[in-house]
mmCIF file of C-alpha atoms in Angstrom:
data_model
loop_
_atom_site.group_PDB
_atom_site.id
_atom_site.type_symbol
_atom_site.label_atom_id
_atom_site.label_comp_id
_atom_site.label_asym_id
_atom_site.label_seq_id
_atom_site.Cartn_x
_atom_site.Cartn_y
_atom_site.Cartn_z
ATOM 1 C CA MET W 1224 -186.161 -40.466 36.009
ATOM 2 C CA THR W 1225 -189.586 -39.872 34.200
ATOM 3 C CA ALA W 1226 -189.638 -36.314 32.909
ATOM 4 C CA LEU W 1227 -192.316 -34.052 34.116
ATOM 5 C CA SER W 1228 -194.327 -31.705 31.830
ATOM 6 C CA ARG W 1229 -193.347 -28.730 33.893
ATOM 7 C CA TYR W 1230 -190.585 -27.884 36.409
ATOM 8 C CA ALA W 1231 -190.920 -25.063 38.902
ATOM 9 C CA PHE W 1232 -188.138 -23.280 40.762
ATOM 10 C CA LYS W 1233 -187.859 -20.300 43.081
ATOM 11 C CA VAL W 1234 -185.364 -17.934 41.848
ATOM 12 C CA ASP W 1235 -183.581 -14.870 43.203
ATOM 13 C CA TYR W 1236 -182.721 -11.799 41.276
ATOM 14 C CA TYR W 1237 -180.446 -9.070 42.556
ATOM 15 C CA ASP W 1238 -181.757 -5.665 41.447
ATOM 16 C CA SER W 1239 -178.669 -3.525 41.582
ATOM 17 C CA GLN W 1240 -180.424 -0.391 41.013
ATOM 18 C CA ALA W 1241 -182.953 -0.838 43.848
ATOM 19 C CA ASN W 1242 -180.253 -2.691 45.863
ATOM 20 C CA LEU W 1243 -182.690 -5.514 46.722
ATOM 21 C CA THR W 1244 -183.072 -9.159 45.980
ATOM 22 C CA ARG W 1245 -186.447 -9.969 44.098
ATOM 23 C CA GLN W 1246 -187.885 -13.395 44.109
ATOM 24 C CA TYR W 1247 -189.755 -15.165 41.323
ATOM 25 C CA LEU W 1248 -191.193 -18.523 40.465
ATOM 26 C CA LEU W 1249 -189.573 -19.833 37.179
ATOM 27 C CA LEU W 1250 -191.652 -22.410 35.281
ATOM 28 C CA TYR W 1251 -189.973 -24.498 32.650
ATOM 29 C CA PHE W 1252 -192.310 -26.493 30.271
ATOM 30 C CA THR W 1253 -190.356 -29.545 28.915
ATOM 31 C CA GLU W 1254 -192.744 -30.240 25.890
ATOM 32 C CA ASP W 1255 -191.880 -27.091 23.930
ATOM 33 C CA ALA W 1256 -188.942 -25.435 25.927
ATOM 34 C CA THR W 1257 -191.020 -22.452 26.949
ATOM 35 C CA ILE W 1258 -190.794 -20.494 30.207
ATOM 36 C CA GLU W 1259 -192.950 -18.374 32.299
ATOM 37 C CA MET W 1260 -192.191 -16.207 35.533
ATOM 38 C CA HIS W 1261 -194.311 -15.081 38.353
ATOM 39 C CA ASP W 1262 -193.399 -12.320 40.925
ATOM 40 C CA LEU W 1263 -193.805 -14.067 44.317
ATOM 41 C CA LYS W 1264 -194.332 -10.802 46.282
ATOM 42 C CA ILE W 1265 -197.138 -9.189 44.339
ATOM 43 C CA LYS W 1266 -198.316 -12.768 43.069
ATOM 44 C CA ARG W 1267 -198.630 -11.686 39.437
ATOM 45 C CA VAL W 1268 -197.282 -12.966 36.056
ATOM 46 C CA PHE W 1269 -193.928 -11.257 35.487
ATOM 47 C CA LEU W 1270 -193.119 -13.046 32.140
ATOM 48 C CA LYS W 1271 -195.837 -14.541 29.952
ATOM 49 C CA ARG W 1272 -195.133 -18.078 28.604
ATOM 50 C CA CYS W 1273 -192.664 -17.718 25.746
ATOM 51 C CA ALA W 1274 -190.100 -19.697 23.854
ATOM 52 C CA TYR W 1275 -186.561 -19.686 25.322
ATOM 53 C CA PRO W 1276 -184.716 -22.635 23.525
ATOM 54 C CA SER W 1277 -181.352 -21.661 24.872
ATOM 55 C CA LEU W 1278 -182.267 -22.817 28.377
ATOM 56 C CA SER W 1279 -181.963 -26.465 28.810
ATOM 57 C CA THR W 1280 -183.033 -29.064 31.671
ATOM 58 C CA GLN W 1281 -179.324 -29.633 32.342
ATOM 59 C CA GLU W 1282 -179.059 -26.018 33.717
ATOM 60 C CA LEU W 1283 -181.809 -26.458 36.108
ATOM 61 C CA PHE W 1284 -180.449 -27.428 39.622
ATOM 62 C CA ILE W 1285 -180.536 -25.839 43.032
ATOM 63 C CA GLY W 1286 -177.539 -23.384 43.187
ATOM 64 C CA ALA W 1287 -177.375 -22.893 39.625
ATOM 65 C CA THR W 1288 -177.483 -19.429 37.887
ATOM 66 C CA VAL W 1289 -179.303 -18.979 34.596
ATOM 67 C CA CYS W 1290 -179.547 -15.911 32.394
ATOM 68 C CA ILE W 1291 -183.098 -15.127 31.299
ATOM 69 C CA PHE W 1292 -183.385 -12.143 28.935
ATOM 70 C CA ALA W 1293 -179.988 -10.697 30.485
ATOM 71 C CA ARG W 1294 -181.238 -11.243 34.005
ATOM 72 C CA SER W 1295 -179.068 -13.478 36.177
ATOM 73 C CA LEU W 1296 -181.354 -15.714 38.230
ATOM 74 C CA LYS W 1297 -180.277 -18.168 40.927
ATOM 75 C CA LEU W 1298 -182.181 -21.176 41.603
ATOM 76 C CA VAL W 1299 -182.643 -21.357 45.276
ATOM 77 C CA ASP W 1300 -185.444 -23.838 46.016
ATOM 78 C CA TYR W 1301 -187.967 -26.073 44.312
ATOM 79 C CA GLY W 1302 -191.218 -24.252 43.270
ATOM 80 C CA ASP W 1303 -193.420 -27.303 44.021
ATOM 81 C CA GLU W 1304 -193.421 -30.828 45.535
ATOM 82 C CA ALA W 1305 -193.510 -32.520 42.069
ATOM 83 C CA THR W 1306 -190.251 -30.851 41.047
ATOM 84 C CA ARG W 1307 -188.721 -31.578 44.332
ATOM 85 C CA LYS W 1308 -189.496 -35.275 44.269
ATOM 86 C CA HIS W 1309 -188.436 -35.513 40.539
ATOM 87 C CA PHE W 1310 -185.017 -33.921 41.071
ATOM 88 C CA SER W 1311 -184.387 -35.593 44.395
ATOM 89 C CA ALA W 1312 -185.216 -39.114 43.158
ATOM 90 C CA ALA W 1313 -182.146 -41.381 43.542
ATOM 91 C CA LEU W 1314 -180.024 -38.209 43.539
ATOM 92 C CA GLY W 1315 -176.529 -38.802 44.707
ATOM 93 C CA GLU W 1316 -173.311 -36.756 45.354
ATOM 94 C CA PHE W 1317 -169.659 -37.742 45.361
ATOM 95 C CA ILE W 1318 -166.237 -36.288 44.813
ATOM 96 C CA LEU W 1319 -163.829 -37.652 42.146
ATOM 97 C CA ILE W 1320 -160.363 -36.700 42.640
ATOM 98 C CA ILE W 1321 -157.902 -36.771 39.593
ATOM 99 C CA THR W 1322 -154.333 -37.305 41.016
ATOM 100 C CA GLU W 1323 -151.408 -35.684 39.441
ATOM 101 C CA GLU W 1324 -150.687 -38.865 37.633
ATOM 102 C CA GLY W 1325 -153.949 -38.561 35.823
ATOM 103 C CA PHE W 1326 -153.550 -35.001 34.572
ATOM 104 C CA SER W 1327 -152.574 -36.029 31.113
ATOM 105 C CA ALA W 1328 -156.063 -37.624 30.800
ATOM 106 C CA ALA W 1329 -158.044 -34.964 32.882
ATOM 107 C CA GLY W 1330 -160.320 -34.000 29.913
ATOM 108 C CA ASP W 1331 -161.110 -37.619 29.050
ATOM 109 C CA ILE W 1332 -162.056 -38.322 32.687
ATOM 110 C CA VAL W 1333 -164.274 -35.278 32.686
ATOM 111 C CA ASP W 1334 -165.899 -36.537 29.360
ATOM 112 C CA LYS W 1335 -166.537 -39.944 30.954
ATOM 113 C CA ILE W 1336 -168.348 -38.257 33.822
ATOM 114 C CA ILE W 1337 -170.530 -36.285 31.470
ATOM 115 C CA SER W 1338 -171.251 -39.247 29.254
ATOM 116 C CA LYS W 1339 -172.919 -40.980 32.173
ATOM 117 C CA ASP W 1340 -175.414 -38.168 32.681
ATOM 118 C CA LEU W 1341 -173.625 -36.802 35.785
ATOM 119 C CA ARG W 1342 -173.575 -33.058 36.592
ATOM 120 C CA ILE W 1343 -170.209 -31.494 37.585
ATOM 121 C CA THR W 1344 -171.309 -28.944 40.024
ATOM 122 C CA ASN W 1345 -167.769 -27.705 40.925
ATOM 123 C CA ILE W 1346 -164.284 -28.277 39.832
ATOM 124 C CA ARG W 1347 -160.816 -26.919 40.990
ATOM 125 C CA LEU W 1348 -157.202 -27.762 40.661
ATOM 126 C CA VAL W 1349 -155.833 -27.448 44.130
ATOM 127 C CA GLU W 1350 -153.001 -28.402 46.561
ATOM 128 C CA LEU W 1351 -154.685 -30.248 49.489
ATOM 129 C CA PRO W 1352 -153.001 -30.093 52.976
ATOM 130 C CA GLY W 1353 -150.714 -32.953 54.067
ATOM 131 C CA ASN W 1354 -153.284 -34.429 56.519
ATOM 132 C CA MET W 1355 -156.067 -34.725 53.906
ATOM 133 C CA CYS W 1356 -153.614 -36.258 51.347
ATOM 134 C CA SER W 1357 -152.676 -38.937 53.889
ATOM 135 C CA GLN W 1358 -156.184 -39.570 54.872
ATOM 136 C CA PHE W 1359 -157.397 -40.235 51.260
ATOM 137 C CA GLY W 1360 -154.048 -41.537 49.953
ATOM 138 C CA ILE W 1361 -153.663 -38.919 47.158
ATOM 139 C CA SER W 1362 -151.061 -36.647 45.819
ATOM 140 C CA LYS W 1363 -150.957 -33.075 47.108
ATOM 141 C CA ARG W 1364 -151.689 -31.478 43.840
ATOM 142 C CA CYS W 1365 -154.929 -32.872 42.257
ATOM 143 C CA ILE W 1366 -158.208 -31.892 40.457
ATOM 144 C CA VAL W 1367 -161.209 -32.210 42.864
ATOM 145 C CA ILE W 1368 -164.584 -32.612 41.015
ATOM 146 C CA LEU W 1369 -167.840 -32.455 42.752
ATOM 147 C CA VAL W 1370 -170.448 -34.558 40.943
ATOM 148 C CA LYS W 1371 -174.188 -35.053 41.333
ATOM 149 C CA GLY W 1372 -176.707 -37.290 39.606
ATOM 150 C CA SER W 1373 -179.257 -39.999 39.627
ATOM 151 C CA GLU W 1374 -177.996 -43.468 40.315
ATOM 152 C CA ALA W 1375 -174.689 -41.868 41.291
ATOM 153 C CA SER W 1376 -173.631 -44.836 43.473
ATOM 154 C CA ASP W 1377 -173.776 -47.280 40.603
ATOM 155 C CA LYS W 1378 -172.087 -45.032 38.093
ATOM 156 C CA VAL W 1379 -169.200 -44.096 40.429
ATOM 157 C CA VAL W 1380 -168.090 -47.653 40.583
ATOM 158 C CA LEU W 1381 -167.841 -47.701 36.735
ATOM 159 C CA LEU W 1382 -165.930 -44.431 36.723
ATOM 160 C CA ASN W 1383 -163.481 -45.787 39.238
ATOM 161 C CA GLU W 1384 -162.864 -49.038 37.314
ATOM 162 C CA ALA W 1385 -162.293 -46.974 34.126
ATOM 163 C CA PHE W 1386 -159.438 -44.945 35.602
ATOM 164 C CA PRO W 1387 -158.207 -47.202 38.608
ATOM 165 C CA ASN W 1388 -154.785 -45.786 38.964
ATOM 166 C CA THR W 1389 -155.443 -41.984 38.574
ATOM 167 C CA THR W 1390 -158.801 -41.363 40.367
ATOM 168 C CA ILE W 1391 -159.961 -41.553 43.832
ATOM 169 C CA VAL W 1392 -163.673 -41.444 44.632
ATOM 170 C CA LEU W 1393 -165.175 -40.147 47.841
ATOM 171 C CA SER W 1394 -168.804 -41.152 48.431
ATOM 172 C CA ASN W 1395 -169.146 -40.957 52.212
ATOM 173 C CA PRO W 1396 -171.054 -37.837 53.051
ATOM 174 C CA THR W 1397 -168.682 -36.860 55.786
ATOM 175 C CA ASP W 1398 -165.639 -37.140 53.389
ATOM 176 C CA VAL W 1399 -167.377 -35.385 50.576
ATOM 177 C CA SER W 1400 -168.299 -32.339 52.961
ATOM 178 C CA ALA W 1401 -164.812 -32.158 54.355
ATOM 179 C CA CYS W 1402 -163.102 -32.221 51.084
ATOM 180 C CA SER W 1403 -165.427 -29.700 49.578
ATOM 181 C CA ASP W 1404 -164.868 -27.369 52.480
ATOM 182 C CA VAL W 1405 -161.275 -27.393 51.767
ATOM 183 C CA ALA W 1406 -161.114 -27.527 48.038
ATOM 184 C CA PHE W 1407 -163.774 -24.956 47.117
ATOM 185 C CA SER W 1408 -163.278 -22.443 49.848
ATOM 186 C CA PRO W 1409 -161.450 -19.145 49.220
ATOM 187 C CA GLY W 1410 -157.746 -19.407 49.644
ATOM 188 C CA LYS W 1411 -154.373 -20.147 48.041
ATOM 189 C CA THR W 1412 -154.465 -20.748 44.292
ATOM 190 C CA THR W 1413 -152.191 -22.744 42.066
ATOM 191 C CA ALA W 1414 -152.234 -20.006 39.461
ATOM 192 C CA VAL W 1415 -148.776 -18.523 38.690
ATOM 193 C CA MET W 1416 -150.112 -15.311 36.993
ATOM 194 C CA LYS W 1417 -147.102 -14.773 34.858
ATOM 195 C CA ASN W 1418 -145.934 -16.228 31.626
ATOM 196 C CA CYS W 1419 -149.259 -17.665 31.071
ATOM 197 C CA SER W 1420 -152.488 -17.378 29.161
ATOM 198 C CA VAL W 1421 -156.115 -17.801 30.122
ATOM 199 C CA CYS W 1422 -158.829 -19.950 28.393
ATOM 200 C CA VAL W 1423 -162.298 -19.709 29.592
ATOM 201 C CA ILE W 1424 -164.777 -22.340 28.511
ATOM 202 C CA LYS W 1425 -168.057 -20.523 28.077
ATOM 203 C CA PRO W 1426 -171.422 -21.460 29.536
ATOM 204 C CA HIS W 1427 -172.983 -22.620 26.274
ATOM 205 C CA ALA W 1428 -170.111 -25.035 25.770
ATOM 206 C CA ILE W 1429 -170.503 -26.325 29.438
ATOM 207 C CA THR W 1430 -174.177 -26.961 28.713
ATOM 208 C CA SER W 1431 -173.485 -28.680 25.567
ATOM 209 C CA GLY W 1432 -170.980 -30.980 27.461
ATOM 210 C CA TYR W 1433 -167.713 -29.842 25.562
ATOM 211 C CA GLN W 1434 -165.672 -29.050 28.625
ATOM 212 C CA GLY W 1435 -163.894 -32.357 28.729
ATOM 213 C CA ALA W 1436 -163.107 -32.446 25.027
ATOM 214 C CA ILE W 1437 -161.844 -28.886 25.240
ATOM 215 C CA LEU W 1438 -159.805 -29.466 28.403
ATOM 216 C CA GLN W 1439 -158.075 -32.506 26.750
ATOM 217 C CA ARG W 1440 -157.312 -30.659 23.577
ATOM 218 C CA LEU W 1441 -155.347 -28.037 25.603
ATOM 219 C CA ILE W 1442 -153.543 -30.951 27.380
ATOM 220 C CA ASP W 1443 -152.868 -32.638 24.240
ATOM 221 C CA GLU W 1444 -151.457 -29.494 22.544
ATOM 222 C CA GLY W 1445 -148.684 -29.510 25.183
ATOM 223 C CA PHE W 1446 -150.023 -26.797 27.552
ATOM 224 C CA HIS W 1447 -149.246 -27.146 31.293
ATOM 225 C CA ILE W 1448 -152.559 -26.666 33.208
ATOM 226 C CA SER W 1449 -151.483 -24.512 36.152
ATOM 227 C CA ALA W 1450 -154.883 -23.491 37.447
ATOM 228 C CA LEU W 1451 -158.568 -24.572 36.755
ATOM 229 C CA ALA W 1452 -161.811 -23.649 38.467
ATOM 230 C CA MET W 1453 -165.479 -23.123 37.865
ATOM 231 C CA TYR W 1454 -167.096 -19.793 38.388
ATOM 232 C CA THR W 1455 -170.508 -18.209 37.769
ATOM 233 C CA LEU W 1456 -170.044 -14.576 36.745
ATOM 234 C CA THR W 1457 -172.624 -11.915 37.431
ATOM 235 C CA LEU W 1458 -173.463 -9.569 34.744
ATOM 236 C CA ALA W 1459 -171.243 -6.929 36.456
ATOM 237 C CA ASP W 1460 -168.552 -9.526 36.757
ATOM 238 C CA ALA W 1461 -168.719 -10.120 32.971
ATOM 239 C CA GLU W 1462 -168.771 -6.478 32.041
ATOM 240 C CA ASP W 1463 -165.531 -5.973 34.103
ATOM 241 C CA PHE W 1464 -163.813 -8.903 32.607
ATOM 242 C CA LEU W 1465 -164.677 -8.101 28.964
ATOM 243 C CA GLU W 1466 -164.468 -4.242 29.345
ATOM 244 C CA VAL W 1467 -161.379 -4.087 26.930
ATOM 245 C CA TYR W 1468 -163.875 -5.212 24.103
ATOM 246 C CA ASN W 1469 -166.440 -2.461 24.948
ATOM 247 C CA GLY W 1470 -166.719 -0.276 21.867
ATOM 248 C CA VAL W 1471 -164.283 -2.504 19.956
ATOM 249 C CA VAL W 1472 -166.418 -5.403 18.913
ATOM 250 C CA PRO W 1473 -170.124 -4.979 17.829
ATOM 251 C CA GLU W 1474 -171.130 -8.122 19.690
ATOM 252 C CA TYR W 1475 -169.906 -6.760 23.122
ATOM 253 C CA LYS W 1476 -173.281 -6.928 24.811
ATOM 254 C CA ARG W 1477 -173.897 -10.532 23.586
ATOM 255 C CA LEU W 1478 -170.454 -11.475 24.871
ATOM 256 C CA VAL W 1479 -171.301 -10.239 28.315
ATOM 257 C CA GLU W 1480 -174.716 -11.988 28.381
ATOM 258 C CA GLN W 1481 -173.272 -15.235 27.292
ATOM 259 C CA MET W 1482 -170.365 -15.106 29.851
ATOM 260 C CA SER W 1483 -172.873 -14.337 32.599
ATOM 261 C CA SER W 1484 -175.465 -16.911 31.559
ATOM 262 C CA GLY W 1485 -174.197 -19.850 33.626
ATOM 263 C CA PRO W 1486 -171.179 -21.526 35.013
ATOM 264 C CA CYS W 1487 -167.780 -21.219 33.086
ATOM 265 C CA TRP W 1488 -164.526 -22.934 33.503
ATOM 266 C CA ALA W 1489 -161.371 -20.690 33.827
ATOM 267 C CA ILE W 1490 -158.071 -22.366 33.068
ATOM 268 C CA GLU W 1491 -154.704 -20.898 33.292
ATOM 269 C CA VAL W 1492 -152.212 -22.511 30.802
ATOM 270 C CA CYS W 1493 -148.374 -22.253 30.764
ATOM 271 C CA ALA W 1494 -146.182 -22.665 27.644
ATOM 272 C CA GLU W 1495 -143.559 -21.029 25.615
ATOM 273 C CA ASN W 1496 -145.284 -17.905 24.076
ATOM 274 C CA ALA W 1497 -148.396 -19.087 25.837
ATOM 275 C CA VAL W 1498 -150.751 -16.313 24.570
ATOM 276 C CA THR W 1499 -149.752 -16.739 20.916
ATOM 277 C CA ALA W 1500 -149.916 -20.546 21.210
ATOM 278 C CA LEU W 1501 -153.411 -20.540 22.906
ATOM 279 C CA ARG W 1502 -154.736 -18.171 20.267
ATOM 280 C CA ALA W 1503 -153.572 -20.405 17.490
ATOM 281 C CA VAL W 1504 -155.372 -23.481 19.197
ATOM 282 C CA CYS W 1505 -158.442 -21.453 19.785
ATOM 283 C CA GLY W 1506 -158.723 -19.937 16.466
ATOM 284 C CA PRO W 1507 -160.245 -16.588 15.325
ATOM 285 C CA HIS W 1508 -163.292 -15.161 17.167
ATOM 286 C CA ASP W 1509 -165.697 -15.972 14.369
ATOM 287 C CA PRO W 1510 -166.394 -19.736 14.072
ATOM 288 C CA GLU W 1511 -167.550 -19.169 10.454
ATOM 289 C CA VAL W 1512 -163.961 -17.882 9.583
ATOM 290 C CA CYS W 1513 -162.587 -20.949 11.554
ATOM 291 C CA HIS W 1514 -164.649 -23.285 9.606
ATOM 292 C CA VAL W 1515 -163.099 -22.137 6.339
ATOM 293 C CA LEU W 1516 -159.565 -21.234 7.257
ATOM 294 C CA PHE W 1517 -158.765 -22.997 10.625
ATOM 295 C CA PRO W 1518 -161.035 -26.101 10.701
ATOM 296 C CA HIS W 1519 -159.074 -27.854 13.330
ATOM 297 C CA THR W 1520 -159.326 -25.141 16.038
ATOM 298 C CA ILE W 1521 -161.450 -25.132 19.148
ATOM 299 C CA ARG W 1522 -163.767 -22.500 17.942
ATOM 300 C CA SER W 1523 -164.300 -24.261 14.717
ATOM 301 C CA LYS W 1524 -165.455 -27.504 16.451
ATOM 302 C CA TYR W 1525 -167.344 -26.074 19.228
ATOM 303 C CA GLY W 1526 -168.418 -22.645 18.431
ATOM 304 C CA VAL W 1527 -171.812 -21.444 17.241
ATOM 305 C CA ASP W 1528 -171.314 -17.765 16.586
ATOM 306 C CA ARG W 1529 -169.143 -14.738 17.428
ATOM 307 C CA SER W 1530 -170.628 -14.627 21.074
ATOM 308 C CA ARG W 1531 -171.143 -18.322 21.622
ATOM 309 C CA ASN W 1532 -167.658 -19.172 20.216
ATOM 310 C CA SER W 1533 -167.013 -21.863 22.863
ATOM 311 C CA VAL W 1534 -164.018 -20.271 24.506
ATOM 312 C CA HIS W 1535 -162.522 -16.883 25.530
ATOM 313 C CA CYS W 1536 -158.768 -16.779 25.219
ATOM 314 C CA THR W 1537 -156.340 -13.977 26.173
ATOM 315 C CA ASP W 1538 -155.714 -11.834 23.122
ATOM 316 C CA LEU W 1539 -152.796 -9.631 24.355
ATOM 317 C CA GLU W 1540 -149.783 -10.762 26.232
ATOM 318 C CA GLU W 1541 -150.007 -7.921 28.865
ATOM 319 C CA ASP W 1542 -153.592 -8.971 29.585
ATOM 320 C CA ALA W 1543 -152.655 -12.547 30.658
ATOM 321 C CA PRO W 1544 -151.665 -11.827 34.281
ATOM 322 C CA LEU W 1545 -154.806 -9.443 34.717
ATOM 323 C CA GLU W 1546 -157.036 -12.075 33.414
ATOM 324 C CA SER W 1547 -155.673 -14.831 35.637
ATOM 325 C CA GLU W 1548 -155.864 -12.466 38.658
ATOM 326 C CA PHE W 1549 -159.387 -11.657 37.825
ATOM 327 C CA PHE W 1550 -160.444 -15.343 38.336
ATOM 328 C CA PHE W 1551 -157.916 -17.012 40.643
ATOM 329 C CA SER W 1552 -157.372 -14.109 42.951
ATOM 330 C CA LEU W 1553 -160.532 -11.797 42.824
ATOM 331 C CA LEU W 1554 -163.334 -14.140 42.243
ATOM 332 C CA GLN W 1555 -161.831 -17.115 44.069
ATOM 333 C CA ASN W 1556 -161.556 -15.088 47.194
ATOM 334 C CA LEU W 1557 -165.011 -13.636 47.236
#
């Protein structure tokens, strides 16, 4: 697709103080990564054009939530016909299912999807009902991935050829819709919520395409992946989840802003002494410390600073069940 000089999206912002949803037009200028916002109700400029380098075109798609100056904005529609045509051109959607036999290479499979410029718009580890397993010829326990992108029909063939015995691809719209309805709806979770730990791949790491490598690192370290799902936290959700750090770490506000700035992946892992083991693999909170003392940790490889340190991991053993419940019980059933 040929890039436009400007993309336009209609976005919704929920104003909790006024208890109403405000709608804006978000403009993104590709030449210099600047943004501008207009209030659609009063037809005035709300935010003058300014640089916002942390926002990338990969984050711009209908249904996405982006964080602009601590405001969570949901992209609900295209703002003009040119943007609509650009993002709709040759856009396809399919589901890739990783069977239980392929779990040991799940991160590598995710990495392959990302390398083909395809966007993962949802992912969840599920146990599908028996009739659906029989229909698609798959194991009950599997990872369901919803994928969108240009020229998807051609790329899906290559993906299936790369992992022929461990993946199933659904491209028929009826099958995609039926599987999505079952896999991504509220309901039973695979999370065990005991003797576990939680790793959350942060939005900046998702945007950078590190989620496959991080997931594979956890698998290679011997962790059993007992639950996995994508969530988009509101500012209030992030504040609730990170409340234990309020007043404890100086970057608390930035942690909240980062965690609510886009989709994140929550992963429940099980292992002997899971909390301690996961902390050792992730490394200290500060990537700079990791670079010097723990260069092989996840935060050393993929972290930027103390708030954008690639992953959150459970710090205290007693917090692990609570963090798992937060994602796989509370948020999953909203």
